[in-house]
Short mmCIF file of C-alpha atoms in Angstrom, two decimals:
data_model
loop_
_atom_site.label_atom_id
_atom_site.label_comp_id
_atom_site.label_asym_id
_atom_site.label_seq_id
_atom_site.Cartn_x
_atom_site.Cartn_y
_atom_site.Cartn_z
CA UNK A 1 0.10 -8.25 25.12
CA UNK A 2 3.17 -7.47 23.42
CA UNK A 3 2.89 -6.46 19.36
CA UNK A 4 6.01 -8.03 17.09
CA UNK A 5 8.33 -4.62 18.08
CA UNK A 6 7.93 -5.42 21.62
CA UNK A 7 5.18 -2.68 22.36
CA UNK A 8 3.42 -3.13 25.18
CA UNK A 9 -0.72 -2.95 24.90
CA UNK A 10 -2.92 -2.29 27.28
CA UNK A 11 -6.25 -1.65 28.24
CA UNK A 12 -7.35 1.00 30.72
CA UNK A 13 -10.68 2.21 31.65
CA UNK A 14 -11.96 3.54 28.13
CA UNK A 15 -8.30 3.89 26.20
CA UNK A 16 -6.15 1.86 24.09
CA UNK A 17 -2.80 2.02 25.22
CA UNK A 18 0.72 1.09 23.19
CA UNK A 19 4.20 1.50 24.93
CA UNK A 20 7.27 2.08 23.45
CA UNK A 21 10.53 -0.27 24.25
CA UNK A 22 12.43 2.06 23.79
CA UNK A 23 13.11 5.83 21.45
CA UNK A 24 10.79 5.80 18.86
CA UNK A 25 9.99 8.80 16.12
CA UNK A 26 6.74 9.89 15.58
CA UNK A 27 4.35 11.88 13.47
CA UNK A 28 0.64 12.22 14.30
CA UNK A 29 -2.36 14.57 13.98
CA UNK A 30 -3.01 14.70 17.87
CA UNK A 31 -3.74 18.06 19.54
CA UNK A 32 -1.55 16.79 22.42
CA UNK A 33 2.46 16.63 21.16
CA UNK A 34 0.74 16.38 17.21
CA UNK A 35 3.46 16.72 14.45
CA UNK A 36 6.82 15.13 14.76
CA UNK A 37 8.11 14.37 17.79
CA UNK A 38 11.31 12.20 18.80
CA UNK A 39 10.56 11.96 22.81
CA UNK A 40 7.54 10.08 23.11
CA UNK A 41 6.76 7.25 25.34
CA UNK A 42 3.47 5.84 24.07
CA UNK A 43 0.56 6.60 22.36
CA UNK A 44 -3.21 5.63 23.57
CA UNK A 45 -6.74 5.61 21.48
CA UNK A 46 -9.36 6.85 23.58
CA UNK A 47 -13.05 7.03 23.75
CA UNK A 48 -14.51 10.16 24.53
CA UNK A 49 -18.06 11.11 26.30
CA UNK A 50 -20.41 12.69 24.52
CA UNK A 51 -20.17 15.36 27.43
CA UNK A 52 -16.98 15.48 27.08
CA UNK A 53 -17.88 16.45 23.49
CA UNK A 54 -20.07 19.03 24.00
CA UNK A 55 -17.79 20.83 26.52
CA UNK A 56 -15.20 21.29 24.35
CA UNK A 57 -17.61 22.30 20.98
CA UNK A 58 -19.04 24.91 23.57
CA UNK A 59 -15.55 26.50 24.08
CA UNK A 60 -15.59 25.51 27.84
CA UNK A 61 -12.33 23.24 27.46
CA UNK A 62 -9.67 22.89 25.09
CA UNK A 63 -9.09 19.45 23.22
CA UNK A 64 -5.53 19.15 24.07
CA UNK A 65 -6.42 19.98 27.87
CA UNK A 66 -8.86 17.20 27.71
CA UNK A 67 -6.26 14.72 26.31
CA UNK A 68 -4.18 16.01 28.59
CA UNK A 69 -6.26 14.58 31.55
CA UNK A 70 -6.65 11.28 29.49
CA UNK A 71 -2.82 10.83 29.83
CA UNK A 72 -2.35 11.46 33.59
CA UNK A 73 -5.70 8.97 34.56
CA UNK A 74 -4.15 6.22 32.36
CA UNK A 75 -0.85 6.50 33.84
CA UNK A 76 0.95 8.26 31.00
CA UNK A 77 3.03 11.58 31.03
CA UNK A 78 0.98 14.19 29.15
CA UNK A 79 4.70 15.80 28.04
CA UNK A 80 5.68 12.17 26.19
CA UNK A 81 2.29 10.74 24.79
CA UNK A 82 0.29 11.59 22.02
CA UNK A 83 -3.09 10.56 21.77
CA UNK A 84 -6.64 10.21 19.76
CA UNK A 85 -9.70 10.08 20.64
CA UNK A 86 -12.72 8.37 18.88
CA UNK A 87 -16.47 7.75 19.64
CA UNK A 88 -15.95 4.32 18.95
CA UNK A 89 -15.54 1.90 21.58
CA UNK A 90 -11.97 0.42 22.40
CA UNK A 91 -13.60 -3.46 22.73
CA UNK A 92 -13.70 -3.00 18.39
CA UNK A 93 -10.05 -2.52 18.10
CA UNK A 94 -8.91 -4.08 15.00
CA UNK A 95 -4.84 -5.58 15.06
CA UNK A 96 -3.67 -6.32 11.61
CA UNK A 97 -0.22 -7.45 11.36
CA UNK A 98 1.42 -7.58 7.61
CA UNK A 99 5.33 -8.86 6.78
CA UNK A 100 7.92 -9.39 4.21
CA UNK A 101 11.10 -10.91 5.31
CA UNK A 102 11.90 -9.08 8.31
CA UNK A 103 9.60 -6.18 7.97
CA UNK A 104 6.48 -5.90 9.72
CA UNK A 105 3.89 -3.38 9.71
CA UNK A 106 0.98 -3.31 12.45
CA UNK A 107 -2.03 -1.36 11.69
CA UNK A 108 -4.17 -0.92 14.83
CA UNK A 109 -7.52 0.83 13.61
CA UNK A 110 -10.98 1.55 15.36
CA UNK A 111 -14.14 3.11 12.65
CA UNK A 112 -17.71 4.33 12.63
CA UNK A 113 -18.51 6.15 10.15
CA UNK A 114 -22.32 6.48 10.16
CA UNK A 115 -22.77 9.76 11.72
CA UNK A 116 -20.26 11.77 10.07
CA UNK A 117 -18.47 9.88 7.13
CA UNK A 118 -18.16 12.04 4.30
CA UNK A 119 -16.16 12.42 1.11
CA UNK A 120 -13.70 14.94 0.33
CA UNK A 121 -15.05 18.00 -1.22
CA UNK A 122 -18.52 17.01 0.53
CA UNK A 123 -20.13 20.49 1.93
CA UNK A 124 -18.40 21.25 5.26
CA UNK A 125 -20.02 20.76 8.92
CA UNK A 126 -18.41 24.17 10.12
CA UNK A 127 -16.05 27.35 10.12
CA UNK A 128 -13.01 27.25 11.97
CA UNK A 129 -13.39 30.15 14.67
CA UNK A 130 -10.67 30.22 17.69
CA UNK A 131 -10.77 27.25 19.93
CA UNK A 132 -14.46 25.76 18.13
CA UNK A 133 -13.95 21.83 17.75
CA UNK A 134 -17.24 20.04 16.34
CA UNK A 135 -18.19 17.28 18.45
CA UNK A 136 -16.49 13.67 17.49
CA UNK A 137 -19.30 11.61 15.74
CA UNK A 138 -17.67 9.02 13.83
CA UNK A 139 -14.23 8.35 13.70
CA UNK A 140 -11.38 6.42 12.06
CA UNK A 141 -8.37 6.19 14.02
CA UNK A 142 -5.66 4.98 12.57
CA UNK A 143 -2.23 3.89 14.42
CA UNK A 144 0.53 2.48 12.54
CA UNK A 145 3.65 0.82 13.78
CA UNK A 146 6.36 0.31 11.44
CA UNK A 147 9.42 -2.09 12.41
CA UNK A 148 12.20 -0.05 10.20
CA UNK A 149 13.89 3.28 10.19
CA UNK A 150 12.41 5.97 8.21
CA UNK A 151 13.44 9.20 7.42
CA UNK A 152 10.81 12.42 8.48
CA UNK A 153 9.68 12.85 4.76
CA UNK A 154 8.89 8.79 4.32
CA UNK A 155 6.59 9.48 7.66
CA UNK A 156 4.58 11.87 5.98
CA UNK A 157 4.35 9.54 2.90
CA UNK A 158 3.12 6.83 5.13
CA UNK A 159 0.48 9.07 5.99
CA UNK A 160 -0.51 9.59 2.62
CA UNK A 161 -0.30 5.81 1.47
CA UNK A 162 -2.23 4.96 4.77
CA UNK A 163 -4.78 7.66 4.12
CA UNK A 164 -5.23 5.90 0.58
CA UNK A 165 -5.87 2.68 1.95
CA UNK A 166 -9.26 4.16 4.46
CA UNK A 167 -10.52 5.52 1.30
CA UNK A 168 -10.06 2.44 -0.71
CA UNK A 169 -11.43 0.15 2.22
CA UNK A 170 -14.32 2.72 2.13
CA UNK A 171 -14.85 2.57 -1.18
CA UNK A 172 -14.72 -1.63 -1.44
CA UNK A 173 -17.27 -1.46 1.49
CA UNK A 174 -19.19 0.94 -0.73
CA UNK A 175 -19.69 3.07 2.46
CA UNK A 176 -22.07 6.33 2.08
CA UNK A 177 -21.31 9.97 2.81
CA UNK A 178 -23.82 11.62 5.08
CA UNK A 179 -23.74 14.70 3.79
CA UNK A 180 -23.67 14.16 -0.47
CA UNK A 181 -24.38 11.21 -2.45
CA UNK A 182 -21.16 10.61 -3.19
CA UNK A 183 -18.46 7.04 -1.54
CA UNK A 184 -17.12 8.24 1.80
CA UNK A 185 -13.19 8.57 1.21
CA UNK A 186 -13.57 9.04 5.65
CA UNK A 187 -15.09 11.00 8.24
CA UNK A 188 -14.17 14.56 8.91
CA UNK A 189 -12.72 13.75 12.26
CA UNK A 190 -10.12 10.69 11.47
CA UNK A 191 -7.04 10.99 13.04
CA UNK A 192 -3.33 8.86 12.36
CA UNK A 193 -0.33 8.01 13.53
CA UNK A 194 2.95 6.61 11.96
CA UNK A 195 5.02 5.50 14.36
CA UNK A 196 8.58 4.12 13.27
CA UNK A 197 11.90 2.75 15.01
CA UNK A 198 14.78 4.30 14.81
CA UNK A 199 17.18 2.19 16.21
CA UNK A 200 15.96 -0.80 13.47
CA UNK A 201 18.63 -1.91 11.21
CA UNK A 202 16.57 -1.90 8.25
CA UNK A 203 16.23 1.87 7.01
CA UNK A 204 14.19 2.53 4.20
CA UNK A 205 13.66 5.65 2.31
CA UNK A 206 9.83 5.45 0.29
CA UNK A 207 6.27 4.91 1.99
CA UNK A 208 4.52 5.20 -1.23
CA UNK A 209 2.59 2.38 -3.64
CA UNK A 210 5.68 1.19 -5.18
CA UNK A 211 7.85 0.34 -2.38
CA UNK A 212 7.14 -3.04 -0.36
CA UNK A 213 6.64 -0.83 2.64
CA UNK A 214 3.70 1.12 1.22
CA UNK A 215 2.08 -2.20 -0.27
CA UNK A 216 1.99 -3.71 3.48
CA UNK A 217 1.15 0.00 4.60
CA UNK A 218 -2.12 -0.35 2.39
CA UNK A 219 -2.70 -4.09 3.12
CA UNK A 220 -2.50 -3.69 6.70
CA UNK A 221 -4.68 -0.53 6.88
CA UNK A 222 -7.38 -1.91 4.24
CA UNK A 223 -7.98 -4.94 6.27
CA UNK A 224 -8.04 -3.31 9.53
CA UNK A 225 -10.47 -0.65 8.78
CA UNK A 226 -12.73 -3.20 7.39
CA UNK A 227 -12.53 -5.25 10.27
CA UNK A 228 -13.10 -2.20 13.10
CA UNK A 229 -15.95 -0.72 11.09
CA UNK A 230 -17.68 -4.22 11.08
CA UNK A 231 -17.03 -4.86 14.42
CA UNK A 232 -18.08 -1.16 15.78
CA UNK A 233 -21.32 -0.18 13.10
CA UNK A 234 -21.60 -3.68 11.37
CA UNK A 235 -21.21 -1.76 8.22
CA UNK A 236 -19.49 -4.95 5.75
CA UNK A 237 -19.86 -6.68 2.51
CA UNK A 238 -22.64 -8.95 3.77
CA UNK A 239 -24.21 -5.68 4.94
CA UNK A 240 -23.76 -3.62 1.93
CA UNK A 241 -25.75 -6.68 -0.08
CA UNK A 242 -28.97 -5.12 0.34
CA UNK A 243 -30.97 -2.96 -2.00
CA UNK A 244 -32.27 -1.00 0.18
CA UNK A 245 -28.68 0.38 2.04
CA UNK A 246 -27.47 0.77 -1.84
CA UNK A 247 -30.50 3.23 -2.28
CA UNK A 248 -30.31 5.04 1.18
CA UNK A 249 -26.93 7.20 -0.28
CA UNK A 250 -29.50 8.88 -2.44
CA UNK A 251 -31.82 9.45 -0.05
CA UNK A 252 -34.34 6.37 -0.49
CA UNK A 253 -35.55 4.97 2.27
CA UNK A 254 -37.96 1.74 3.37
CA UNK A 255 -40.10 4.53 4.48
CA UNK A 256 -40.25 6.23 0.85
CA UNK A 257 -41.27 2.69 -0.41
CA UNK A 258 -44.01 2.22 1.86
CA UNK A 259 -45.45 5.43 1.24
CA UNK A 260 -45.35 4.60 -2.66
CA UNK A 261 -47.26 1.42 -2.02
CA UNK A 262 -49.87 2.83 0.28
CA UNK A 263 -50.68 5.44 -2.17
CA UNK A 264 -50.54 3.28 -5.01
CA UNK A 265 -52.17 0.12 -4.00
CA UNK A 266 -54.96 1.55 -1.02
CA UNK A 267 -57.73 0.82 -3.49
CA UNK A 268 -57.16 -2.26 -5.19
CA UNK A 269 -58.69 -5.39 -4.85
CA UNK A 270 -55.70 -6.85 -4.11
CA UNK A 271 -54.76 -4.17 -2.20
CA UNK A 272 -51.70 -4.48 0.41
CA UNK A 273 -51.17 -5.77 3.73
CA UNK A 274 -50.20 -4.17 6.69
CA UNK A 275 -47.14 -1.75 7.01
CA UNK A 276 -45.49 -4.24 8.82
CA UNK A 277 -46.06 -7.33 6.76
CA UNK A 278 -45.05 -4.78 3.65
CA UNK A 279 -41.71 -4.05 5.06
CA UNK A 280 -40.76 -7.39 6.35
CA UNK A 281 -41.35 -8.55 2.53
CA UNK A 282 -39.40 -5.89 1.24
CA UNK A 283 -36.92 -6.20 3.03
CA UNK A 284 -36.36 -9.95 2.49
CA UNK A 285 -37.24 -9.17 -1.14
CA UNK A 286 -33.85 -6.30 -0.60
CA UNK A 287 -31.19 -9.02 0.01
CA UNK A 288 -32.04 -11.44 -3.59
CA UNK A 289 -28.65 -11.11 -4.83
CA UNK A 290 -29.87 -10.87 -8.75
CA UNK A 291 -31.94 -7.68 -7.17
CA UNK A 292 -28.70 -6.16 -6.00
CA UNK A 293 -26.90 -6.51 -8.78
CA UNK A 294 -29.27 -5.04 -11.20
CA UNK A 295 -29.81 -1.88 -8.70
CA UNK A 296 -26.30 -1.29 -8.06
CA UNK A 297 -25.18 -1.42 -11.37
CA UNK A 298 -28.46 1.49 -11.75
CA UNK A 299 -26.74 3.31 -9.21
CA UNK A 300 -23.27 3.33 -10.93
CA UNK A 301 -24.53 4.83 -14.16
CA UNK A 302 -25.66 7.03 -11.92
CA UNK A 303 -22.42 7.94 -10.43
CA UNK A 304 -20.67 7.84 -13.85
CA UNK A 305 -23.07 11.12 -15.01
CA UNK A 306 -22.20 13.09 -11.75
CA UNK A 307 -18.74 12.29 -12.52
CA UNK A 308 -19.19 13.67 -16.44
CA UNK A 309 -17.87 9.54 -17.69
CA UNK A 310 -20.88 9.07 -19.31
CA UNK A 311 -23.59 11.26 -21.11
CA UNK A 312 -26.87 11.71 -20.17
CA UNK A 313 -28.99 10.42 -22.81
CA UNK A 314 -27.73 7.14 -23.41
CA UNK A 315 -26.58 6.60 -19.48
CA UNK A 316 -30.52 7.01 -19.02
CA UNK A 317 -31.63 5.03 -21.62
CA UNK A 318 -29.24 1.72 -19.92
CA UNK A 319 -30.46 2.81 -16.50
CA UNK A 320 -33.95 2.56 -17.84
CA UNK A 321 -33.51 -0.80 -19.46
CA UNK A 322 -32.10 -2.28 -16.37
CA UNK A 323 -34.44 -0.94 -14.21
CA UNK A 324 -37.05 -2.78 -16.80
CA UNK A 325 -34.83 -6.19 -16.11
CA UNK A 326 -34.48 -5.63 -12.13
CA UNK A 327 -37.94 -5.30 -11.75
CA UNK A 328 -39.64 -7.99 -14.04
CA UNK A 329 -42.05 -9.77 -12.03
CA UNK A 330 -41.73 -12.77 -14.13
CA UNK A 331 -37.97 -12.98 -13.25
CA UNK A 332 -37.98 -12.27 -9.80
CA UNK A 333 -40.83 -13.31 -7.73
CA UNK A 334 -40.48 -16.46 -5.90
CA UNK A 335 -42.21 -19.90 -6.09
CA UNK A 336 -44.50 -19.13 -3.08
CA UNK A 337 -47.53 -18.16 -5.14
CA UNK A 338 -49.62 -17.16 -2.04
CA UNK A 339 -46.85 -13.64 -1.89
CA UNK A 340 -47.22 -13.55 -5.62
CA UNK A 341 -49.52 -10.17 -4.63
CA UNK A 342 -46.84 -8.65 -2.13
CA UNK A 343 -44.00 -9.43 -4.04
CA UNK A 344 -45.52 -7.73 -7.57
CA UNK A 345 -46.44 -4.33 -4.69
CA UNK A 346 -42.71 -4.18 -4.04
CA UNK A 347 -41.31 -4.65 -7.15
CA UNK A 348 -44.03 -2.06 -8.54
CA UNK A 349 -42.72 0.49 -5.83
CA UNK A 350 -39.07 -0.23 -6.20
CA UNK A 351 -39.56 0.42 -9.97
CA UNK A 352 -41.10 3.60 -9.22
CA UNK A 353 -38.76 4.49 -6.77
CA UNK A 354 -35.43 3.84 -8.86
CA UNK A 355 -37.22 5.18 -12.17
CA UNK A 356 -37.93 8.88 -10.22
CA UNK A 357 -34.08 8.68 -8.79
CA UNK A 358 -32.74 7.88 -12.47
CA UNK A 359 -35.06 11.25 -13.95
CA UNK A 360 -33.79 13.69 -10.95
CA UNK A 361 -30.03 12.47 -10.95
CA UNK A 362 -29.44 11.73 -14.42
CA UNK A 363 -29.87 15.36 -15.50
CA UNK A 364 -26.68 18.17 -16.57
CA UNK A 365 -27.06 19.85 -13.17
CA UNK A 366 -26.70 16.40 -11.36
CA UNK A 367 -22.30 17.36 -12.79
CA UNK A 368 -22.32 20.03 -9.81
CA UNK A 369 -23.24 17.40 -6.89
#
């Protein structure tokens, strides 16, 4: 397979591989040949073993000596490749290819984010001691070919318009960080890089939002990352449409729900069904678009007091008042009067549920989240 600058692909064993036609310049955040470089042959995406992993957070073996090894089992030189390496597999490679006239930018991305996406500023996984690497959990990986001439400073701007463009797919996907309840702007072990021609007639100068370069930069990369992390976690929009992923960023889970409804409804007449029967209603009940809505825009007052846009006393007071709409039986229960009984259990829980979030997060010392 040959991408529109006449790099070769390939596949080989678990790594993505992309050779160069010819000189190219190069700037990347690999612990094999990382920085700028002007001599490299190729560049290759690879998936690493978890054992692999844990050797090298134990301190038995170095990244770069790992990569290393990649480069000669693939075929490559170790002295003129760079490479990443990802959990994900190589099968969810996502190829985006975005032009103006004669420029064309490919973004080739692979994602997962579930295990360790996290925004910046989130509470940090570790301490930086010697040779200690945490173990690669989720990962976006982010290669970007660029079909014009750039100087070394327009590189590094790529980087940063590129780097945008993962957070802003992140954020679109409303994607959760693991470790606050804050958007993940990433994962704390994404790696990138810009590669560019220098023997292309076209030589531009600016990476950034305002030049046509950064615009397909951002297009290319958006789309992409959407695309891998749907192919590699399923995380996407039709995903995301589901109260009950909205709620798990705060900490809410099916499981919460359940427990609120076998507490709450053991001893009625009515009483509730089995666990099982409870959860598959709820989580039909989880996907009514109206439902959605109504939570999420809950959960955005929410995230407008922890980021000091709206005061606390009337941002609880809306929350409240939706919470009163999302949950009115009369509303939102179905014509199927025999699940009339189920269907006013879930709603009852899910108001509780939302209601107790609303009180703890909606409170001055939610501001230092």
């Amino acid at each position: 397979m040959k991408l529109p600058g006449n790099e070769q692909v390939g596949h080989r064993e678990t790594s993505f591989i992309i050779r160069f036609p010819g000189p190219r310049n190069v700037l990347s955040t690999s612990w094999m040949n990382g920085g700028y470089r002007e001599d490299l042959k190729a560049v290759f995406n690879h998936q690493i073993s978890l054992e692999a992993c844990e050797v090298c957070h134990a301190g038995d073996g170095s990244v770069q000596q790992y990569l290393n090894g990649v480069a000669r089992n693939i075929g490559l030189d170790p002295k003129t490749a760079t490479g990443l390496i990802t959990r994900a597999e190589m099968k969810n490679t996502a190829i985006v290819v975005e032009s103006f006239r004669e420029l064309t930018i490919t973004a080739i991305v692979t994602a997962g984010i579930a295990r360790n996406g996290g925004r910046a500023g989130d509470p940090a996984s570790y301490y930086e001691n010697g040779n200690s690497v945490e173990p690669v959990g989720g990962t976006i990986n982010t290669i970007l070919l660029i079909g014009a001439d750039l100087p070394e400073y327009a590189m590094t701007r790529a980087v940063m318009t590129a780097t945008e463009a993962k957070a802003a797919a992140l954020q679109q996907l409303m994607a959760r960080s693991i470790y606050s309840t804050g958007i993940a702007t990433g994962s704390g072990t994404d790696m990138i890089v810009i590669v560019a021609d220098p023997g292309s007639s076209r030589h531009l100068s600016n990476a950034g939002k305002h030049s046509k370069l950064g615009e397909l930069i951002g297009r290319a990369a958006i789309k992409a990352t959407i695309a891998a992390l749907e192919m590699e976690t399923g995380l996407s929009p039709t995903s995301q449409r589901n109260v009950l992923v909205r709620l798990q960023r705060f900490g809410v889970t099916e499981g919460d729900i359940w427990d609120l409804a076998a507490e709450r409804f053991a001893n009625t007449p009515s009483g509730i069904q089995s666990r099982e029967n409870f959860i598959h209603c709820l989580r039909k009940k989880a996907q009514e678009p109206e439902l959605v809505a109504l939570v999420s825009a809950v959960l955005h007052i929410i995230d407008e007091v922890g980021w000091n846009l709206l005061p606390d006393d009337e941002a609880k007071e809306v929350a409240c008042r939706l919470i009163r709409q999302a949950f009115d039986p009369e509303r939102l229960i179905g014509a199927e009067v025999e699940s009339r009984p189920a269907q006013e259990s879930i709603l009852q829980c899910l108001n509780k549920a939302v209601s107790e979030l609303v009180i703890r997060e909606i409170h001055p010392v939610s501001r230092n989240r």
